[in-house]
């Protein structure tokens, strides 16, 4: 009985806080916290469509502070905060009135903080639009996730000049990925690849051309995702540039989202709200139309080096290593491929063509990896030209009498019916393969 009294006081002290964190309460007042744990509670929007809280990520150990669709089976994540600093179990996020949202690990170290707040936060609100907002005592919005998008836009969300979406690294890895969508200061909306680990962006592989150098006041001002679920750019003179068509299905019946996928495809998706079990997000518009045949510029392309890209019906790519090559990282099917044999001019011994074979495929090309053009040449001469040249990894025959010799790393590889080429790939013969970079003669 001696212990009973302090225990009771402790309970009374905790009570108001735990009541605040209940999902049934739509307002999460300053001081409210959520903690990172398996099956931990989250803050739901009034309709229950969206949740704010912690989601466990790929490694099964760390958590991501995020917003997701709470009412659909795959609980698609639409916003995330601590992408470069995964939160271990026991981390907490708190609404602090003069700071906003503060995410700390169990040792008290800050992993992520929402931007500086002007004013005092009274409460947080998980809006039915999917926007988590911090609201002041006089109902001003002091901070909101819609102003700080990750890789996804939702209906009613607006992107202003200078803002961007950044793709994730892969479907389940949320660290900064290789692509971005940027509404440039000049009003042009562009998609470009990034040379990680720097932030250097390559020439765009898509541009809306909504800038106007002769009259900048006519240029694009905002990218708007309308309430009815279509994307357009609003220009300074009030005109609009439509990216997607007006959808036929009303927003009461469907969820819409626009996501810059990790493979560089920016796509608008819909999903029926009354989920019947077998449905999935349906692509209703995307850019580019075929990411494999689009030159995503400097770098490897959508797929890794030496890889070949093929676009699927859903406009998303599949990457495959050519015969004789395999993934550098077996866990990253979108990554680089390496030859399973030694492809060199030899350090000690002269080049021995008997150690190699040629595999011929069609509809395949790596358009930017040439080092020589031989013409006029026949297909047989083209094959032989690669076989007899120690530098050559691939030779490509096309346009009637042209032969391009190519070296590794091969980039922007594509497999598409529009590519009318015969492609001769040099591969190692059975007894000349290498393991972990070392030549093995079995
Ligand atoms: C949330 O809290 C504010 C301020 O206390 C109050 O004005 C508002 O009605 C509350 N909203 C809901 C949905 O409870
Ligand atoms: C989490 O919830 C699921 C489904 O309710 C349950 O099967 C699982 O055991 C729970 N895990 C933990 C660690 O509580
Ligand atoms: C959600 O946001 C919209 C648009 O800003 C606003 O009109 C609405 O009142 C918000 N919802 C709630 C429950 O406050
Ligand atoms: C995500 O990818 C990055 C970059 O490749 C890597 O450093 C990191 O370890 C990955 N994270 C997880 C959880 O696998
Ligand atoms: C740019 O603005 C000028 C002047 O208003 C207009 O004549 C021209 O058509 C615009 N160009 C584009 C590409 O919109
Ligand atoms: C853009 O879409 C809106 C809404 O569907 C439509 O009213 C308008 O005519 C379209 N504009 C163009 C240029 O297609």
XYZ file of C-alpha atoms and ligand atoms in Angstrom:
526
model
C 0.000 0.000 0.000
C 2.931 2.297 0.494
C 3.444 2.509 -3.236
C -0.185 3.142 -4.140
C -0.290 6.881 -3.670
C 2.689 7.898 -5.846
C 1.392 5.524 -8.505
C -1.975 7.217 -8.567
C -0.459 10.661 -8.848
C 1.642 9.477 -11.747
C -1.438 8.113 -13.502
C -3.396 11.310 -13.029
C -0.493 13.240 -14.414
C -0.316 11.069 -17.552
C -4.012 10.906 -18.225
C -4.607 14.163 -20.118
C -1.755 13.387 -22.478
C -2.838 9.886 -23.336
C -6.394 11.033 -23.947
C -5.123 13.642 -26.387
C -3.287 11.027 -28.415
C -6.398 8.948 -29.053
C -7.317 8.759 -32.757
C -10.943 9.574 -31.931
C -9.924 13.097 -30.963
C -9.535 15.146 -34.155
C -7.476 17.879 -32.533
C -4.020 17.095 -31.291
C -3.085 19.964 -29.019
C 0.402 21.239 -28.277
C 2.141 18.703 -26.052
C 0.604 15.714 -27.819
C 3.058 13.008 -28.821
C 3.155 9.828 -30.877
C 5.796 7.178 -30.465
C 7.432 4.847 -32.930
C 6.527 1.234 -32.247
C 4.920 -1.672 -34.050
C 1.136 -1.110 -34.106
C 1.546 2.306 -32.475
C -1.413 4.670 -32.642
C -1.683 7.365 -35.289
C -3.677 10.552 -35.747
C -6.549 10.073 -38.188
C -8.358 12.634 -40.307
C -12.078 13.051 -39.477
C -13.128 10.756 -42.348
C -10.449 8.225 -41.405
C -9.031 8.391 -44.941
C -5.591 9.644 -43.882
C -3.348 8.896 -40.926
C -0.327 10.739 -39.538
C 2.215 8.805 -37.534
C 5.027 6.294 -37.728
C 5.354 3.585 -40.345
C 7.880 0.825 -40.075
C 10.159 0.686 -43.112
C 11.957 -1.958 -45.119
C 14.658 -2.849 -42.623
C 11.961 -3.776 -40.043
C 13.868 -1.842 -37.395
C 13.363 1.837 -38.110
C 10.352 4.079 -38.595
C 9.358 6.875 -40.903
C 7.214 9.805 -39.767
C 4.623 9.847 -42.519
C 1.094 10.342 -43.815
C -0.704 7.469 -45.528
C -4.072 6.320 -46.823
C -5.467 4.583 -43.757
C -8.523 3.020 -45.398
C -6.979 1.039 -48.231
C -5.134 -2.279 -47.944
C -1.703 -1.158 -49.129
C -1.762 2.034 -46.991
C 0.139 4.019 -49.633
C 2.476 6.615 -48.093
C 1.955 10.125 -49.485
C 4.303 12.211 -47.315
C 7.351 11.518 -45.155
C 9.699 13.568 -43.029
C 12.871 11.915 -41.756
C 13.971 10.294 -45.007
C 17.708 10.598 -44.351
C 17.487 9.789 -40.632
C 15.397 6.703 -39.938
C 13.857 6.733 -36.442
C 14.588 3.785 -34.147
C 11.775 2.231 -32.087
C 10.889 4.426 -29.124
C 11.424 7.680 -31.037
C 8.704 10.288 -30.493
C 7.190 13.174 -32.374
C 5.728 16.008 -30.336
C 3.749 19.135 -31.181
C 5.640 21.918 -29.415
C 3.816 25.231 -29.407
C 6.743 27.486 -30.259
C 8.610 25.016 -32.511
C 6.110 22.895 -34.428
C 6.739 19.173 -34.911
C 9.878 17.788 -33.295
C 11.025 14.210 -33.894
C 13.498 12.792 -31.376
C 15.172 9.428 -31.004
C 14.955 7.604 -27.631
C 18.183 9.307 -26.497
C 16.587 12.713 -27.045
C 18.539 13.582 -30.187
C 16.508 15.567 -32.729
C 16.159 13.692 -36.011
C 13.852 16.114 -37.787
C 12.057 19.406 -37.019
C 9.350 21.137 -39.060
C 10.408 24.539 -40.283
C 10.579 27.562 -37.971
C 7.106 28.618 -36.868
C 6.009 32.241 -36.583
C 3.411 32.311 -33.822
C 2.323 29.633 -31.375
C 0.835 26.304 -32.332
C -2.444 25.564 -30.603
C -3.144 22.212 -32.212
C -2.375 19.899 -35.103
C -5.021 18.837 -37.602
C -4.967 15.820 -39.906
C -7.114 17.248 -42.683
C -9.309 14.988 -44.845
C -7.373 16.261 -47.867
C -4.247 14.475 -46.577
C -2.679 17.716 -45.349
C -1.344 17.736 -41.773
C -1.584 21.299 -40.471
C -0.335 23.130 -37.410
C -2.937 25.717 -36.392
C -2.606 28.752 -34.132
C -5.072 29.882 -31.459
C -6.674 32.231 -33.992
C -7.034 29.423 -36.562
C -4.145 30.468 -38.797
C -2.252 27.675 -40.564
C 1.332 28.062 -39.297
C 2.837 25.056 -41.085
C 1.446 22.294 -43.294
C 2.737 19.247 -45.085
C 1.166 20.462 -48.362
C 3.804 23.229 -48.404
C 6.580 20.657 -47.944
C 5.802 17.813 -50.326
C 7.892 14.644 -50.528
C 7.231 12.666 -53.743
C 3.444 12.984 -53.951
C 0.817 15.665 -54.584
C -2.837 15.294 -53.575
C -5.987 17.030 -54.864
C -6.192 20.679 -53.613
C -2.392 20.787 -53.244
C -0.497 23.579 -55.010
C 3.195 23.815 -55.881
C 4.645 27.320 -56.104
C 7.651 28.574 -58.066
C 10.901 27.043 -56.851
C 9.246 24.053 -55.177
C 9.987 20.469 -56.056
C 9.086 16.842 -55.587
C 11.970 14.482 -54.998
C 11.706 10.763 -55.746
C 12.649 8.095 -53.245
C 15.645 5.808 -53.803
C 13.474 2.754 -54.449
C 9.928 1.623 -53.740
C 10.783 0.828 -50.120
C 13.793 3.053 -49.537
C 12.742 6.619 -48.800
C 16.123 8.354 -48.912
C 16.629 10.944 -51.657
C 16.319 9.329 -55.059
C 17.558 10.021 -58.569
C 14.760 12.185 -59.967
C 13.018 15.467 -59.293
C 10.050 17.466 -60.515
C 10.814 21.171 -60.261
C 8.598 24.178 -60.922
C 11.471 26.440 -61.899
C 11.550 30.143 -61.061
C 11.050 30.877 -64.787
C 7.690 29.054 -64.732
C 8.859 25.947 -66.566
C 7.894 22.618 -64.967
C 10.691 20.093 -65.537
C 11.580 16.494 -64.754
C 15.281 15.776 -64.433
C 17.679 13.177 -63.123
C 20.087 13.965 -60.293
C 23.706 12.908 -60.106
C 23.724 11.424 -56.609
C 25.247 11.842 -54.116
C 25.436 15.460 -55.305
C 22.319 17.509 -56.040
C 23.403 18.349 -59.599
C 20.420 18.056 -61.926
C 20.923 17.015 -65.536
C 19.184 18.457 -68.597
C 15.424 17.907 -68.183
C 13.845 14.874 -69.853
C 10.476 16.596 -69.714
C 9.620 20.300 -69.793
C 6.175 21.917 -69.891
C 7.603 24.943 -71.757
C 5.396 27.240 -69.663
C 8.188 29.771 -69.191
C 7.996 32.923 -71.304
C 11.238 34.809 -71.761
C 9.681 37.619 -73.809
C 6.955 38.271 -71.257
C 7.705 36.652 -67.896
C 4.370 37.804 -66.469
C 2.704 35.253 -68.796
C 4.840 32.418 -67.480
C 3.692 29.543 -65.252
C 3.121 30.503 -61.615
C 1.690 27.438 -59.889
C 1.249 23.737 -60.446
C -2.275 22.998 -59.248
C -3.768 19.610 -58.463
C -7.437 20.471 -58.663
C -10.038 19.262 -56.214
C -11.568 17.186 -59.017
C -8.250 15.432 -59.596
C -6.463 16.923 -62.592
C -3.131 18.661 -62.933
C -2.574 22.002 -64.581
C -0.207 24.942 -64.563
C -1.724 28.322 -63.856
C 0.035 31.123 -65.727
C 0.532 34.737 -64.688
C -2.078 35.955 -67.190
C -4.724 33.570 -65.826
C -4.398 31.069 -68.668
C -3.982 27.405 -67.869
C -1.767 24.696 -69.287
C -3.376 21.292 -68.685
C -1.048 18.419 -67.923
C -3.802 15.826 -67.563
C -7.431 15.755 -68.694
C -10.287 16.377 -66.328
C -11.100 12.994 -64.831
C -14.517 11.524 -65.490
C -14.831 10.075 -62.013
C -15.744 12.413 -59.181
C -13.503 12.723 -56.112
C -16.271 11.461 -53.809
C -15.834 8.026 -55.375
C -12.112 7.956 -56.100
C -8.810 8.806 -54.478
C -6.342 10.600 -56.721
C -2.623 11.103 -56.235
C 0.265 12.336 -58.422
C 3.576 10.696 -57.566
C 7.087 11.089 -58.888
C 8.053 7.415 -58.843
C 11.550 6.280 -57.935
C 12.118 5.314 -61.599
C 11.499 8.875 -62.833
C 7.927 8.423 -64.086
C 5.609 11.193 -62.841
C 2.135 9.674 -62.809
C -1.437 10.478 -61.837
C -3.245 7.559 -60.242
C -6.776 6.830 -59.138
C -8.290 4.220 -56.868
C -11.937 3.536 -56.065
C -12.743 4.445 -52.468
C -15.223 1.608 -52.034
C -12.475 -0.916 -52.293
C -13.650 -4.324 -53.508
C -10.416 -6.140 -52.856
C -8.844 -6.703 -56.242
C -8.290 -3.130 -57.330
C -5.033 -1.288 -57.392
C -3.906 2.243 -58.206
C -4.597 2.831 -61.896
C -2.312 5.066 -63.965
C -4.526 7.620 -65.754
C -1.784 9.958 -66.992
C 1.988 9.959 -66.893
C 5.063 11.722 -68.152
C 7.150 10.656 -69.956
C 5.096 8.274 -72.061
C 8.001 5.815 -72.365
C 10.838 6.412 -69.913
C 12.977 3.742 -71.608
C 13.078 5.480 -74.982
C 13.379 8.925 -73.385
C 16.890 10.185 -72.991
C 17.002 10.923 -69.273
C 20.414 12.453 -70.023
C 23.845 12.106 -68.496
C 24.210 9.119 -66.245
C 22.990 5.581 -66.715
C 19.358 6.271 -67.629
C 16.388 4.974 -65.631
C 18.081 1.643 -65.148
C 21.657 1.209 -63.990
C 24.733 1.010 -66.206
C 24.923 -1.969 -68.613
C 21.225 -2.618 -67.947
C 18.351 -2.755 -70.445
C 15.057 -0.929 -69.856
C 11.651 -2.158 -71.039
C 8.442 -0.225 -70.374
C 5.347 -2.025 -69.055
C 1.659 -1.401 -69.705
C 1.474 0.718 -66.548
C 4.214 2.960 -68.066
C 6.706 1.873 -65.412
C 10.029 0.339 -66.451
C 11.538 -3.089 -65.870
C 15.322 -3.317 -65.903
C 17.202 -6.443 -66.956
C 20.838 -7.345 -67.285
C 21.875 -8.585 -70.735
C 23.071 -12.193 -71.206
C 26.469 -12.647 -69.608
C 25.896 -9.837 -67.123
C 24.439 -9.817 -63.607
C 23.364 -7.286 -60.999
C 26.141 -5.550 -59.106
C 23.839 -5.399 -56.069
C 21.498 -8.421 -56.226
C 18.997 -6.529 -54.041
C 18.701 -3.615 -56.463
C 17.064 -4.778 -59.714
C 17.143 -1.163 -60.991
C 20.874 -0.850 -60.372
C 24.024 -1.471 -62.410
C 24.917 -4.724 -64.150
C 28.460 -6.104 -64.378
C 29.922 -8.527 -66.881
C 30.321 -12.052 -65.441
C 33.619 -12.357 -67.287
C 36.773 -10.340 -67.705
C 36.247 -7.705 -70.380
C 39.647 -6.130 -70.820
C 42.511 -5.906 -73.223
C 44.519 -7.998 -70.794
C 47.239 -6.959 -68.420
C 49.617 -9.890 -68.818
C 48.424 -11.801 -71.849
C 47.414 -10.657 -75.302
C 43.710 -10.546 -76.103
C 42.416 -14.033 -76.841
C 39.178 -13.967 -78.833
C 38.689 -17.705 -78.222
C 37.622 -16.890 -74.678
C 34.542 -15.048 -75.938
C 31.275 -15.644 -77.740
C 28.744 -13.290 -79.279
C 25.068 -13.338 -78.327
C 22.865 -11.524 -80.852
C 19.602 -9.862 -79.836
C 17.165 -7.528 -81.592
C 15.261 -4.360 -80.656
C 17.968 -3.475 -78.138
C 20.350 -0.535 -78.052
C 22.522 1.588 -75.804
C 22.449 4.753 -77.913
C 25.139 6.763 -76.093
C 28.036 4.360 -75.639
C 29.716 4.395 -79.083
C 33.396 4.792 -79.643
C 33.499 3.965 -83.370
C 31.155 4.026 -86.365
C 32.051 1.621 -89.210
C 30.276 2.071 -92.544
C 29.530 0.651 -95.061
C 29.539 -2.639 -93.122
C 27.508 -5.840 -93.166
C 25.949 -7.426 -90.105
C 28.574 -10.214 -90.169
C 31.391 -7.700 -90.410
C 29.852 -5.834 -87.484
C 29.809 -8.959 -85.321
C 33.399 -9.779 -86.278
C 34.480 -6.202 -85.571
C 33.456 -6.574 -81.933
C 34.862 -10.068 -81.577
C 38.294 -9.060 -82.797
C 38.528 -5.859 -80.762
C 39.473 -6.202 -77.096
C 37.905 -2.808 -76.320
C 34.510 -3.756 -77.714
C 31.670 -4.858 -75.400
C 28.829 -4.611 -77.908
C 28.429 -3.850 -81.598
C 25.151 -2.640 -83.032
C 24.149 -3.011 -86.670
C 21.459 -0.851 -88.247
C 20.363 1.705 -90.830
C 21.296 -0.706 -93.648
C 25.063 -0.536 -93.445
C 26.169 1.039 -90.172
C 28.021 -0.599 -87.300
C 28.566 1.120 -83.961
C 31.159 -0.306 -81.587
C 30.362 0.324 -77.943
C 32.275 0.107 -74.690
C 31.232 -0.284 -71.053
C 29.701 1.154 -69.017
C 26.789 1.025 -71.438
C 24.120 3.608 -70.646
C 20.437 4.297 -71.414
C 19.916 0.702 -72.536
C 16.479 0.086 -74.018
C 14.472 -2.776 -75.421
C 11.629 -1.515 -77.587
C 9.900 -2.495 -80.814
C 10.810 0.883 -82.279
C 14.518 0.001 -82.083
C 15.366 -1.751 -85.377
C 18.863 -2.938 -84.641
C 20.812 -6.183 -84.429
C 22.914 -6.081 -81.314
C 25.952 -8.308 -80.812
C 26.858 -8.696 -77.153
C 30.268 -10.096 -76.265
C 30.054 -12.704 -73.486
C 32.602 -14.955 -71.794
C 32.702 -18.611 -72.823
C 31.659 -21.183 -70.230
C 35.172 -21.733 -68.904
C 36.006 -18.075 -68.661
C 33.854 -16.548 -65.992
C 34.801 -14.532 -63.031
C 33.689 -14.444 -59.449
C 33.913 -11.231 -57.444
C 36.086 -9.660 -60.097
C 38.718 -12.411 -60.158
C 39.209 -14.483 -63.276
C 38.638 -18.181 -62.750
C 39.742 -20.756 -65.299
C 37.914 -23.891 -64.208
C -10.073 21.946 -32.519
O -9.646 22.841 -31.510
C -9.996 24.188 -31.795
C -9.347 25.048 -30.733
O -9.464 24.450 -29.471
C -11.502 24.326 -31.852
O -11.847 25.661 -32.162
C -12.037 23.413 -32.947
O -13.437 23.438 -32.969
C -11.586 21.991 -32.680
N -11.967 21.183 -33.846
C -12.420 19.946 -33.714
C -12.784 19.251 -34.996
O -12.532 19.384 -32.638
C 0.384 -5.911 -34.497
O -0.951 -6.102 -34.950
C -1.117 -7.297 -35.695
C -2.534 -7.313 -36.244
O -3.441 -6.835 -35.298
C -0.829 -8.486 -34.766
O -0.978 -9.694 -35.483
C 0.602 -8.381 -34.264
O 0.861 -9.402 -33.336
C 0.837 -7.032 -33.584
N 2.255 -6.915 -33.271
C 2.696 -6.447 -32.102
C 4.175 -6.436 -31.910
O 1.952 -6.015 -31.256
C -9.078 21.096 -44.436
O -8.518 22.044 -45.316
C -9.486 22.756 -46.065
C -8.759 23.580 -47.093
O -7.722 24.308 -46.498
C -10.341 23.598 -45.120
O -11.315 24.307 -45.855
C -11.005 22.661 -44.132
O -11.687 23.413 -43.173
C -9.972 21.777 -43.433
N -10.661 20.745 -42.663
C -10.827 20.808 -41.364
C -11.487 19.643 -40.718
O -10.430 21.772 -40.726
C 18.584 3.336 -48.894
O 19.456 3.641 -49.964
C 20.613 4.352 -49.571
C 21.355 4.764 -50.818
O 21.558 3.670 -51.659
C 21.429 3.463 -48.637
O 22.578 4.163 -48.212
C 20.574 3.101 -47.427
O 21.262 2.212 -46.599
C 19.264 2.463 -47.866
N 18.396 2.314 -46.716
C 17.834 1.167 -46.384
C 16.957 1.190 -45.195
O 18.028 0.142 -47.009
C 4.954 34.966 -74.378
O 4.340 36.205 -74.212
C 4.202 36.904 -75.429
C 3.743 38.312 -75.098
O 2.584 38.310 -74.314
C 3.199 36.138 -76.294
O 2.992 36.831 -77.508
C 3.776 34.769 -76.571
O 2.832 33.995 -77.290
C 4.105 34.058 -75.276
N 4.847 32.842 -75.576
C 4.500 31.677 -75.075
C 5.370 30.531 -75.462
O 3.538 31.522 -74.348
C -8.083 22.487 -69.373
O -9.012 21.769 -68.591
C -10.143 22.523 -68.207
C -10.959 21.712 -67.252
O -11.198 20.444 -67.793
C -10.916 22.894 -69.458
O -12.025 23.689 -69.084
C -9.998 23.673 -70.395
O -10.674 23.930 -71.601
C -8.742 22.911 -70.685
N -7.836 23.773 -71.421
C -7.204 23.368 -72.504
C -6.286 24.363 -73.133
O -7.347 22.242 -72.956
